[in-house]
Amino acid sequence: MELINRYIYAVTKSFPKKQKLEIEEELKANIEDMIEQNSSNYSHEEKVKKALLELGNPEIVADNYRGSKRFLIGPFYYELYLMVLKIVVAAVVGGISIALFIKSFFTANIDIANIGLEYLTSIFSGAMQAFAWTTIVFIIIERNNAKLRDELKDKESWDLTKLPLLPNKKTQIPISEPIAAIIFTTIFFSVFLGILYSAPEAFAVYFEKAGEMMRIPIFEIDVLKGYRSWFIAIFFLSILKEIFSLYYRKWNLKNSLVSIFIITITAILGVIIITDNSLWNPNFPTEILKQIQGSFDFPGFWLNIRNWIVAFFIIINVGEILSILYKGIYLNRKLQ
Amino acid sequence: MNEENIKLVYNNLLQELRRGNIILSVLSQLTEPQYGYSLVVLLEEKGISIEPGTLYPLLRRLEKQEILESNWDTDTSKPRKYYRLSENGKLIYKDLCVEWFKMVDSMDQILKDKE
């Protein structure tokens, strides 16, 4: 009896409760019939084994009940997934290498063995993170779109108007664009986070005074570190945006809207971070002023620079949104 | 292609060929109510072998599509789920049979022409 229960459990374990009970009941009755109608002289146990072997691999029986196969990442996205995974992992490894290289400049006594060990462990954990997050993003895409595909199949019939337009050069996205963006974004963020955590003293202006090095930090490192999850969110949203471009390879309406949405969110997050006054070392302008010794209004200039950074950041993002609006919506409408 | 491969491909194709006929052969036996295992035995007797692991889920799916209807017989000591063709199922089965004979005729023609 235990074997039968184990078999039934193996078949039904992943079904929702109601379905599970029904299948259990029916399968049990069928198995008992198979045993009962085996008129050979074998022991009961032998008959049980024979019946279960006849039913075969419970995973396959479960698939038959389900009527469809289940995937974590299905064949539809697998190729794209492998490509993005390779790019992201490679870029993370590259980024961490650069970050540690920069760090070695700020380390007084370089211990090769220690640096080597740190390098290996950072690369290992960085690659694991990249692998995990890329996989999670794709699992979410698969989940949402598998449902969507089924619904489309059921509800809509295909006709000639559903044929995609021949690609127009202006709305096409060359594959090199998203790949370069993924590499650049990944390297930028892994270098930035790498330095933030292993050599935050690098975010500073250095002066040499009477043979001694003076260091004036630009940021309040603890506040900057507090934004860690924000940086990671911006990073993954940016990667997600590029994955959409890799998938569609053109500025169609859907890709355009998703991109604009993501750019808006990341830009807002970015502006909130940059305009946070507690992020910037309040003593930075006065310290600099002491060093340059002049009548030059450095604190005012510094405030201007900070405002210009914000303005520049907003202009770049708005520019990108306008360009996508033009390609994705205006051009597509004109072509139809 | 070595011998083993040829056998493998042959078996796959044979399975494909049989798979297409399973539903029709199951429907043909369900003008009278049958339960899972009795249907396996019945089809086996008529030379159609079908694995129980394929048949039981298939019955459930056909029931969901409302081609079959079922009821649990709890009168005997052992409860059993009996399936039979629904009214819709009977119509569909009839139409499928017409198609089947047409197809057999055409296939016969094609295959015999080549001989």
CSV table of C-alpha atoms in Angstrom, one decimal:
chain,number,residue,atom,x,y,z
A,1,MET,CA,0.0,0.0,0.0
A,2,GLU,CA,2.9,2.4,0.8
A,3,LEU,CA,4.3,2.0,-2.8
A,4,ILE,CA,0.9,2.9,-4.2
A,5,ASN,CA,0.6,6.0,-2.1
A,6,ARG,CA,4.1,7.0,-3.0
A,7,TYR,CA,3.3,6.6,-6.7
A,8,ILE,CA,0.1,8.6,-6.5
A,9,TYR,CA,1.9,11.3,-4.5
A,10,ALA,CA,4.6,11.4,-7.2
A,11,VAL,CA,2.0,12.0,-9.9
A,12,THR,CA,-0.2,14.5,-8.1
A,13,LYS,CA,2.2,16.5,-6.0
A,14,SER,CA,2.2,19.6,-8.2
A,15,PHE,CA,-1.5,19.8,-8.9
A,16,PRO,CA,-3.9,22.3,-7.2
A,17,LYS,CA,-5.9,20.8,-4.3
A,18,LYS,CA,-9.2,20.1,-6.0
A,19,GLN,CA,-7.7,18.5,-9.1
A,20,LYS,CA,-5.3,16.6,-6.9
A,21,LEU,CA,-8.1,14.9,-4.9
A,22,GLU,CA,-9.9,13.9,-8.1
A,23,ILE,CA,-6.8,12.5,-9.8
A,24,GLU,CA,-5.8,10.7,-6.6
A,25,GLU,CA,-9.2,9.0,-6.2
A,26,GLU,CA,-9.4,7.9,-9.8
A,27,LEU,CA,-5.8,6.7,-10.1
A,28,LYS,CA,-6.2,4.7,-6.9
A,29,ALA,CA,-9.3,3.0,-8.1
A,30,ASN,CA,-7.6,2.2,-11.4
A,31,ILE,CA,-4.4,0.8,-9.8
A,32,GLU,CA,-6.5,-1.4,-7.5
A,33,ASP,CA,-8.4,-2.7,-10.6
A,34,MET,CA,-5.1,-3.5,-12.3
A,35,ILE,CA,-3.9,-5.4,-9.2
A,36,GLU,CA,-7.2,-7.3,-8.8
A,37,GLN,CA,-7.5,-8.4,-12.4
A,38,ASN,CA,-4.0,-9.8,-12.4
A,39,SER,CA,-4.9,-13.4,-12.1
A,40,SER,CA,-1.3,-14.7,-11.9
A,41,ASN,CA,0.1,-16.5,-8.8
A,42,TYR,CA,2.4,-13.7,-7.8
A,43,SER,CA,2.2,-12.2,-4.3
A,44,HIS,CA,0.2,-9.1,-3.8
A,45,GLU,CA,3.3,-7.0,-3.6
A,46,GLU,CA,4.6,-8.3,-6.9
A,47,LYS,CA,1.3,-7.4,-8.5
A,48,VAL,CA,1.5,-3.9,-7.1
A,49,LYS,CA,5.0,-3.5,-8.5
A,50,LYS,CA,3.8,-4.8,-11.9
A,51,ALA,CA,0.8,-2.4,-12.0
A,52,LEU,CA,2.9,0.6,-11.2
A,53,LEU,CA,5.6,-0.3,-13.7
A,54,GLU,CA,2.9,-0.6,-16.3
A,55,LEU,CA,1.8,2.9,-15.6
A,56,GLY,CA,5.3,4.1,-16.0
A,57,ASN,CA,7.3,7.2,-15.0
A,58,PRO,CA,5.0,9.3,-12.7
A,59,GLU,CA,6.4,12.5,-14.1
A,60,ILE,CA,5.2,11.6,-17.6
A,61,VAL,CA,1.8,10.5,-16.3
A,62,ALA,CA,1.6,13.9,-14.5
A,63,ASP,CA,2.5,15.7,-17.8
A,64,ASN,CA,-0.3,13.7,-19.5
A,65,TYR,CA,-2.8,14.8,-16.9
A,66,ARG,CA,-1.6,18.4,-17.2
A,67,GLY,CA,-1.9,18.2,-21.0
A,68,SER,CA,1.2,20.5,-21.3
A,69,LYS,CA,4.8,20.6,-20.3
A,70,ARG,CA,6.0,23.0,-17.7
A,71,PHE,CA,9.2,25.1,-18.1
A,72,LEU,CA,11.1,27.3,-15.8
A,73,ILE,CA,12.4,29.0,-19.0
A,74,GLY,CA,10.8,27.5,-22.1
A,75,PRO,CA,12.2,26.9,-25.5
A,76,PHE,CA,10.7,30.2,-26.6
A,77,TYR,CA,13.2,32.3,-24.6
A,78,TYR,CA,16.0,29.8,-24.0
A,79,GLU,CA,18.4,31.1,-26.7
A,80,LEU,CA,17.9,34.7,-25.6
A,81,TYR,CA,18.4,33.7,-22.0
A,82,LEU,CA,21.7,32.0,-22.7
A,83,MET,CA,22.9,35.0,-24.7
A,84,VAL,CA,22.0,37.5,-22.0
A,85,LEU,CA,23.4,35.2,-19.3
A,86,LYS,CA,26.8,35.0,-21.0
A,87,ILE,CA,27.0,38.8,-21.6
A,88,VAL,CA,26.0,39.7,-18.0
A,89,VAL,CA,28.3,37.2,-16.4
A,90,ALA,CA,31.2,38.2,-18.6
A,91,ALA,CA,30.5,41.9,-17.9
A,92,VAL,CA,30.3,41.3,-14.1
A,93,VAL,CA,33.7,39.5,-14.2
A,94,GLY,CA,35.2,42.3,-16.2
A,95,GLY,CA,33.7,45.0,-13.9
A,96,ILE,CA,35.0,43.3,-10.7
A,97,SER,CA,38.4,43.0,-12.2
A,98,ILE,CA,38.5,46.7,-13.0
A,99,ALA,CA,37.2,47.6,-9.5
A,100,LEU,CA,39.9,45.5,-7.8
A,101,PHE,CA,42.5,46.9,-10.1
A,102,ILE,CA,41.6,50.4,-9.0
A,103,LYS,CA,41.5,49.3,-5.4
A,104,SER,CA,45.0,48.0,-5.5
A,105,PHE,CA,46.1,51.6,-6.1
A,106,PHE,CA,44.7,52.6,-2.8
A,107,THR,CA,46.1,49.7,-0.8
A,108,ALA,CA,49.4,50.5,1.0
A,109,ASN,CA,51.0,47.1,1.2
A,110,ILE,CA,49.9,44.9,-1.6
A,111,ASP,CA,49.6,41.3,-0.6
A,112,ILE,CA,49.3,39.3,-3.8
A,113,ALA,CA,47.9,36.2,-2.0
A,114,ASN,CA,45.2,38.2,-0.3
A,115,ILE,CA,44.3,40.2,-3.4
A,116,GLY,CA,44.1,36.9,-5.4
A,117,LEU,CA,41.9,35.4,-2.8
A,118,GLU,CA,39.6,38.4,-2.7
A,119,TYR,CA,39.5,38.5,-6.5
A,120,LEU,CA,38.4,34.9,-6.7
A,121,THR,CA,35.7,35.1,-4.0
A,122,SER,CA,34.4,38.4,-5.5
A,123,ILE,CA,34.2,37.0,-9.0
A,124,PHE,CA,32.5,33.8,-7.7
A,125,SER,CA,29.9,35.7,-5.7
A,126,GLY,CA,29.4,38.3,-8.4
A,127,ALA,CA,28.9,35.6,-11.1
A,128,MET,CA,26.5,33.8,-8.9
A,129,GLN,CA,24.5,37.0,-8.3
A,130,ALA,CA,24.4,37.7,-12.0
A,131,PHE,CA,23.3,34.2,-12.8
A,132,ALA,CA,20.6,34.2,-10.2
A,133,TRP,CA,19.1,37.6,-11.1
A,134,THR,CA,19.2,37.0,-14.9
A,135,THR,CA,17.5,33.7,-14.3
A,136,ILE,CA,14.8,35.2,-12.1
A,137,VAL,CA,14.1,37.9,-14.7
A,138,PHE,CA,13.6,35.3,-17.4
A,139,ILE,CA,11.5,33.1,-15.2
A,140,ILE,CA,9.1,36.1,-14.6
A,141,ILE,CA,9.0,36.8,-18.4
A,142,GLU,CA,8.3,33.1,-19.1
A,143,ARG,CA,5.5,32.9,-16.5
A,144,ASN,CA,3.8,36.0,-17.8
A,145,ASN,CA,4.1,35.3,-21.5
A,146,ALA,CA,3.3,31.6,-21.3
A,147,LYS,CA,-0.1,32.5,-20.0
A,148,LEU,CA,-0.4,35.3,-22.6
A,149,ARG,CA,0.5,33.0,-25.4
A,150,ASP,CA,-2.1,30.5,-24.4
A,151,GLU,CA,-4.8,33.2,-24.1
A,152,LEU,CA,-3.9,34.6,-27.5
A,153,LYS,CA,-4.1,31.1,-29.1
A,154,ASP,CA,-7.5,30.6,-27.6
A,155,LYS,CA,-9.1,33.9,-28.2
A,156,GLU,CA,-7.7,35.3,-31.4
A,157,SER,CA,-7.5,33.7,-34.8
A,158,TRP,CA,-4.6,34.5,-37.0
A,159,ASP,CA,-5.2,36.5,-40.2
A,160,LEU,CA,-3.1,38.3,-42.7
A,161,THR,CA,-3.2,41.7,-40.9
A,162,LYS,CA,-1.3,40.1,-38.1
A,163,LEU,CA,1.8,39.7,-40.2
A,164,PRO,CA,4.5,41.9,-38.9
A,165,LEU,CA,5.6,44.8,-41.1
A,166,LEU,CA,8.9,44.4,-43.0
A,167,PRO,CA,11.6,45.8,-40.8
A,168,ASN,CA,12.1,49.5,-41.5
A,169,LYS,CA,15.7,50.6,-41.0
A,170,LYS,CA,14.7,53.5,-38.8
A,171,THR,CA,12.7,51.4,-36.3
A,172,GLN,CA,15.1,48.5,-36.3
A,173,ILE,CA,17.4,48.0,-33.3
A,174,PRO,CA,20.8,46.6,-34.4
A,175,ILE,CA,21.7,43.7,-32.0
A,176,SER,CA,25.0,45.4,-31.1
A,177,GLU,CA,23.1,48.2,-29.4
A,178,PRO,CA,21.4,46.3,-26.5
A,179,ILE,CA,24.5,44.1,-26.1
A,180,ALA,CA,26.8,47.1,-25.8
A,181,ALA,CA,24.3,48.7,-23.4
A,182,ILE,CA,24.2,45.5,-21.2
A,183,ILE,CA,28.0,45.2,-21.1
A,184,PHE,CA,28.4,48.9,-20.3
A,185,THR,CA,25.7,49.0,-17.7
A,186,THR,CA,27.0,45.9,-16.0
A,187,ILE,CA,30.6,47.0,-16.0
A,188,PHE,CA,29.6,50.5,-14.7
A,189,PHE,CA,27.5,49.2,-11.9
A,190,SER,CA,30.0,46.4,-10.8
A,191,VAL,CA,32.9,48.9,-10.9
A,192,PHE,CA,30.9,51.5,-9.0
A,193,LEU,CA,29.5,49.0,-6.3
A,194,GLY,CA,32.9,47.3,-6.2
A,195,ILE,CA,34.7,50.5,-5.4
A,196,LEU,CA,32.0,51.6,-3.0
A,197,TYR,CA,32.4,48.5,-0.9
A,198,SER,CA,36.1,47.7,-1.2
A,199,ALA,CA,37.8,51.1,-1.8
A,200,PRO,CA,35.3,54.0,-1.0
A,201,GLU,CA,38.3,56.3,-0.4
A,202,ALA,CA,38.6,56.5,-4.2
A,203,PHE,CA,35.6,58.8,-4.3
A,204,ALA,CA,37.6,61.8,-3.3
A,205,VAL,CA,39.8,64.6,-4.5
A,206,TYR,CA,43.5,64.3,-3.7
A,207,PHE,CA,45.9,67.2,-2.9
A,208,GLU,CA,49.6,67.0,-2.3
A,209,LYS,CA,50.7,69.5,0.3
A,210,ALA,CA,54.2,69.7,1.7
A,211,GLY,CA,54.9,66.1,0.5
A,212,GLU,CA,51.8,64.8,2.2
A,213,MET,CA,48.7,63.5,0.5
A,214,MET,CA,45.4,65.2,1.4
A,215,ARG,CA,42.1,63.5,0.8
A,216,ILE,CA,38.8,65.3,0.5
A,217,PRO,CA,35.9,62.9,0.2
A,218,ILE,CA,33.1,64.0,-2.3
A,219,PHE,CA,30.4,61.8,-0.7
A,220,GLU,CA,29.1,60.7,2.6
A,221,ILE,CA,30.0,57.1,2.1
A,222,ASP,CA,27.5,55.7,4.6
A,223,VAL,CA,24.6,57.6,3.0
A,224,LEU,CA,25.8,56.4,-0.5
A,225,LYS,CA,26.0,52.8,0.8
A,226,GLY,CA,22.4,53.2,2.1
A,227,TYR,CA,21.2,53.5,-1.5
A,228,ARG,CA,22.6,50.1,-2.3
A,229,SER,CA,19.2,48.5,-3.1
A,230,TRP,CA,18.3,51.5,-5.2
A,231,PHE,CA,21.4,51.1,-7.4
A,232,ILE,CA,20.7,47.4,-7.8
A,233,ALA,CA,17.1,48.1,-8.8
A,234,ILE,CA,18.2,50.7,-11.3
A,235,PHE,CA,20.7,48.2,-12.7
A,236,PHE,CA,18.2,45.4,-13.2
A,237,LEU,CA,15.6,47.6,-14.6
A,238,SER,CA,18.1,48.9,-17.2
A,239,ILE,CA,19.1,45.3,-18.1
A,240,LEU,CA,15.4,44.3,-18.4
A,241,LYS,CA,14.9,47.2,-20.8
A,242,GLU,CA,17.7,45.9,-23.0
A,243,ILE,CA,16.4,42.4,-22.8
A,244,PHE,CA,13.1,43.7,-24.4
A,245,SER,CA,15.1,45.3,-27.1
A,246,LEU,CA,17.1,42.1,-27.7
A,247,TYR,CA,13.9,40.2,-28.0
A,248,TYR,CA,11.9,42.5,-30.3
A,249,ARG,CA,14.9,44.0,-32.2
A,250,LYS,CA,12.7,46.8,-33.2
A,251,TRP,CA,10.9,49.8,-31.7
A,252,ASN,CA,7.4,48.5,-31.9
A,253,LEU,CA,4.7,49.9,-29.7
A,254,LYS,CA,5.2,47.4,-26.9
A,255,ASN,CA,8.9,47.7,-26.7
A,256,SER,CA,8.7,51.5,-26.8
A,257,LEU,CA,6.2,51.7,-24.0
A,258,VAL,CA,8.1,49.3,-21.8
A,259,SER,CA,11.4,51.2,-22.4
A,260,ILE,CA,9.8,54.6,-21.7
A,261,PHE,CA,8.3,53.3,-18.6
A,262,ILE,CA,11.6,51.8,-17.3
A,263,ILE,CA,13.6,54.9,-18.2
A,264,THR,CA,11.1,57.1,-16.4
A,265,ILE,CA,11.3,55.0,-13.2
A,266,THR,CA,15.1,54.8,-13.3
A,267,ALA,CA,15.5,58.5,-14.0
A,268,ILE,CA,13.2,59.4,-11.1
A,269,LEU,CA,15.2,57.1,-8.8
A,270,GLY,CA,18.4,58.6,-10.1
A,271,VAL,CA,17.2,62.2,-9.5
A,272,ILE,CA,16.1,61.4,-6.0
A,273,ILE,CA,19.5,60.0,-5.2
A,274,ILE,CA,21.5,62.8,-6.8
A,275,THR,CA,19.4,65.6,-5.2
A,276,ASP,CA,19.7,64.0,-1.7
A,277,ASN,CA,21.7,66.7,0.1
A,278,SER,CA,22.9,64.4,2.8
A,279,LEU,CA,24.7,62.3,0.1
A,280,TRP,CA,27.3,65.0,-0.5
A,281,ASN,CA,30.1,65.8,1.9
A,282,PRO,CA,29.0,69.2,3.3
A,283,ASN,CA,32.6,70.1,4.0
A,284,PHE,CA,33.8,69.4,0.5
A,285,PRO,CA,33.5,73.0,-0.9
A,286,THR,CA,35.1,74.7,2.1
A,287,GLU,CA,37.9,72.2,2.2
A,288,ILE,CA,38.6,72.7,-1.5
A,289,LEU,CA,38.5,76.5,-1.0
A,290,LYS,CA,41.1,76.2,1.7
A,291,GLN,CA,43.4,74.3,-0.7
A,292,ILE,CA,43.1,76.6,-3.7
A,293,GLN,CA,43.4,79.8,-1.6
A,294,GLY,CA,41.7,82.4,-3.7
A,295,SER,CA,38.8,84.7,-4.0
A,296,PHE,CA,37.1,82.3,-6.3
A,297,ASP,CA,33.6,81.4,-5.1
A,298,PHE,CA,34.1,77.6,-5.1
A,299,PRO,CA,31.1,76.7,-2.9
A,300,GLY,CA,28.8,78.5,-5.3
A,301,PHE,CA,30.5,76.9,-8.3
A,302,TRP,CA,30.2,73.5,-6.6
A,303,LEU,CA,26.5,74.0,-6.1
A,304,ASN,CA,26.2,74.9,-9.8
A,305,ILE,CA,28.1,71.8,-10.8
A,306,ARG,CA,25.7,69.7,-8.8
A,307,ASN,CA,22.7,71.4,-10.4
A,308,TRP,CA,24.2,70.9,-13.8
A,309,ILE,CA,24.7,67.2,-13.1
A,310,VAL,CA,21.0,66.9,-12.3
A,311,ALA,CA,20.0,68.9,-15.4
A,312,PHE,CA,22.3,66.8,-17.6
A,313,PHE,CA,21.0,63.6,-16.2
A,314,ILE,CA,17.4,64.7,-16.8
A,315,ILE,CA,18.2,66.0,-20.3
A,316,ILE,CA,19.8,62.7,-21.3
A,317,ASN,CA,16.8,60.7,-20.1
A,318,VAL,CA,14.2,62.9,-21.6
A,319,GLY,CA,16.2,62.8,-24.9
A,320,GLU,CA,16.1,59.1,-24.9
A,321,ILE,CA,12.4,59.0,-24.2
A,322,LEU,CA,11.7,61.5,-27.1
A,323,SER,CA,13.9,59.4,-29.4
A,324,ILE,CA,12.0,56.3,-28.5
A,325,LEU,CA,8.6,58.1,-28.9
A,326,TYR,CA,9.7,59.2,-32.3
A,327,LYS,CA,10.9,55.8,-33.5
A,328,GLY,CA,8.3,53.7,-31.7
A,329,ILE,CA,5.2,55.6,-32.1
A,330,TYR,CA,5.5,58.4,-34.7
A,331,LEU,CA,7.4,56.4,-37.3
A,332,ASN,CA,5.4,53.2,-36.8
A,333,ARG,CA,2.1,55.1,-37.3
A,334,LYS,CA,3.5,56.7,-40.4
A,335,LEU,CA,4.5,53.4,-41.9
A,336,GLN,CA,1.1,51.8,-41.4
B,1,MET,CA,22.7,6.0,-39.7
B,2,ASN,CA,23.6,2.8,-37.8
B,3,GLU,CA,21.1,0.1,-37.0
B,4,GLU,CA,20.3,1.3,-33.5
B,5,ASN,CA,19.4,4.8,-34.8
B,6,ILE,CA,17.2,3.4,-37.5
B,7,LYS,CA,15.3,1.4,-34.9
B,8,LEU,CA,15.0,4.4,-32.7
B,9,VAL,CA,13.6,6.6,-35.5
B,10,TYR,CA,11.3,3.9,-36.6
B,11,ASN,CA,9.9,3.4,-33.1
B,12,ASN,CA,9.4,7.2,-32.8
B,13,LEU,CA,7.5,7.3,-36.1
B,14,LEU,CA,5.4,4.3,-35.2
B,15,GLN,CA,4.5,5.9,-31.9
B,16,GLU,CA,3.4,9.1,-33.7
B,17,LEU,CA,1.3,7.0,-36.1
B,18,ARG,CA,-0.4,5.2,-33.2
B,19,ARG,CA,-0.9,8.4,-31.1
B,20,GLY,CA,-3.2,9.9,-33.8
B,21,ASN,CA,-5.5,6.9,-33.6
B,22,ILE,CA,-5.8,6.5,-29.8
B,23,ILE,CA,-8.6,9.0,-29.3
B,24,LEU,CA,-10.8,7.6,-32.0
B,25,SER,CA,-10.3,4.0,-30.7
B,26,VAL,CA,-11.1,5.1,-27.2
B,27,LEU,CA,-14.3,7.0,-28.3
B,28,SER,CA,-15.4,3.9,-30.3
B,29,GLN,CA,-15.6,1.8,-27.1
B,30,LEU,CA,-17.5,4.3,-25.0
B,31,THR,CA,-21.0,4.0,-26.3
B,32,GLU,CA,-21.3,1.7,-23.2
B,33,PRO,CA,-19.9,3.0,-19.9
B,34,GLN,CA,-16.4,1.7,-19.1
B,35,TYR,CA,-14.0,2.4,-16.3
B,36,GLY,CA,-10.3,3.0,-16.8
B,37,TYR,CA,-8.8,-0.4,-16.5
B,38,SER,CA,-11.7,-2.2,-18.3
B,39,LEU,CA,-11.1,0.0,-21.3
B,40,VAL,CA,-7.4,-0.9,-21.3
B,41,VAL,CA,-8.4,-4.6,-21.4
B,42,LEU,CA,-11.1,-4.1,-23.9
B,43,LEU,CA,-8.8,-2.3,-26.4
B,44,GLU,CA,-6.1,-4.8,-25.8
B,45,GLU,CA,-8.4,-7.6,-26.7
B,46,LYS,CA,-9.2,-5.8,-30.0
B,47,GLY,CA,-5.5,-5.5,-30.8
B,48,ILE,CA,-5.1,-1.8,-29.8
B,49,SER,CA,-2.5,-1.5,-27.0
B,50,ILE,CA,-2.5,1.7,-25.0
B,51,GLU,CA,-0.5,2.4,-21.9
B,52,PRO,CA,-2.7,3.0,-18.8
B,53,GLY,CA,-0.4,6.0,-18.0
B,54,THR,CA,-1.6,7.6,-21.2
B,55,LEU,CA,-5.2,6.4,-21.1
B,56,TYR,CA,-6.3,7.6,-17.6
B,57,PRO,CA,-5.2,11.2,-18.2
B,58,LEU,CA,-6.7,11.2,-21.7
B,59,LEU,CA,-10.1,10.2,-20.3
B,60,ARG,CA,-10.0,13.1,-17.9
B,61,ARG,CA,-9.0,15.5,-20.6
B,62,LEU,CA,-11.8,14.3,-22.9
B,63,GLU,CA,-14.2,14.7,-20.0
B,64,LYS,CA,-13.1,18.3,-19.6
B,65,GLN,CA,-13.7,18.9,-23.3
B,66,GLU,CA,-17.2,17.6,-22.6
B,67,ILE,CA,-16.8,14.8,-25.1
B,68,LEU,CA,-17.2,12.2,-22.3
B,69,GLU,CA,-19.3,12.3,-19.2
B,70,SER,CA,-18.5,10.3,-16.1
B,71,ASN,CA,-20.1,9.1,-12.9
B,72,TRP,CA,-18.8,7.4,-9.8
B,73,ASP,CA,-20.4,4.0,-9.2
B,74,THR,CA,-20.4,3.6,-5.5
B,75,ASP,CA,-22.8,0.7,-5.3
B,76,THR,CA,-20.2,-2.0,-5.3
B,77,SER,CA,-17.6,-2.4,-2.5
B,78,LYS,CA,-15.1,-0.6,-4.7
B,79,PRO,CA,-16.0,2.7,-6.2
B,80,ARG,CA,-15.2,3.2,-9.8
B,81,LYS,CA,-15.4,6.1,-12.2
B,82,TYR,CA,-17.3,5.2,-15.4
B,83,TYR,CA,-16.9,7.1,-18.6
B,84,ARG,CA,-19.1,7.2,-21.7
B,85,LEU,CA,-19.8,9.4,-24.7
B,86,SER,CA,-21.8,12.6,-24.0
B,87,GLU,CA,-24.5,13.7,-26.5
B,88,ASN,CA,-21.9,16.1,-28.0
B,89,GLY,CA,-19.3,13.3,-28.0
B,90,LYS,CA,-21.6,11.1,-30.0
B,91,LEU,CA,-22.0,13.7,-32.7
B,92,ILE,CA,-18.3,14.4,-32.8
B,93,TYR,CA,-17.5,10.7,-32.9
B,94,LYS,CA,-19.8,10.2,-35.8
B,95,ASP,CA,-18.2,13.0,-37.8
B,96,LEU,CA,-14.7,11.8,-37.0
B,97,CYS,CA,-15.6,8.3,-38.2
B,98,VAL,CA,-16.7,9.7,-41.6
B,99,GLU,CA,-13.4,11.6,-41.8
B,100,TRP,CA,-11.5,8.4,-40.8
B,101,PHE,CA,-13.0,6.3,-43.6
B,102,LYS,CA,-12.3,9.0,-46.1
B,103,MET,CA,-8.7,9.2,-44.9
B,104,VAL,CA,-8.2,5.4,-45.0
B,105,ASP,CA,-9.5,5.4,-48.6
B,106,SER,CA,-7.1,8.1,-49.7
B,107,MET,CA,-4.2,6.6,-47.8
B,108,ASP,CA,-4.9,3.2,-49.3
B,109,GLN,CA,-4.9,4.8,-52.7
B,110,ILE,CA,-1.6,6.7,-52.2
B,111,LEU,CA,0.2,3.7,-50.7
B,112,LYS,CA,-1.0,1.2,-53.2
B,113,ASP,CA,-0.1,3.4,-56.2
B,114,LYS,CA,3.5,3.3,-55.1
B,115,GLU,CA,3.7,-0.5,-54.8
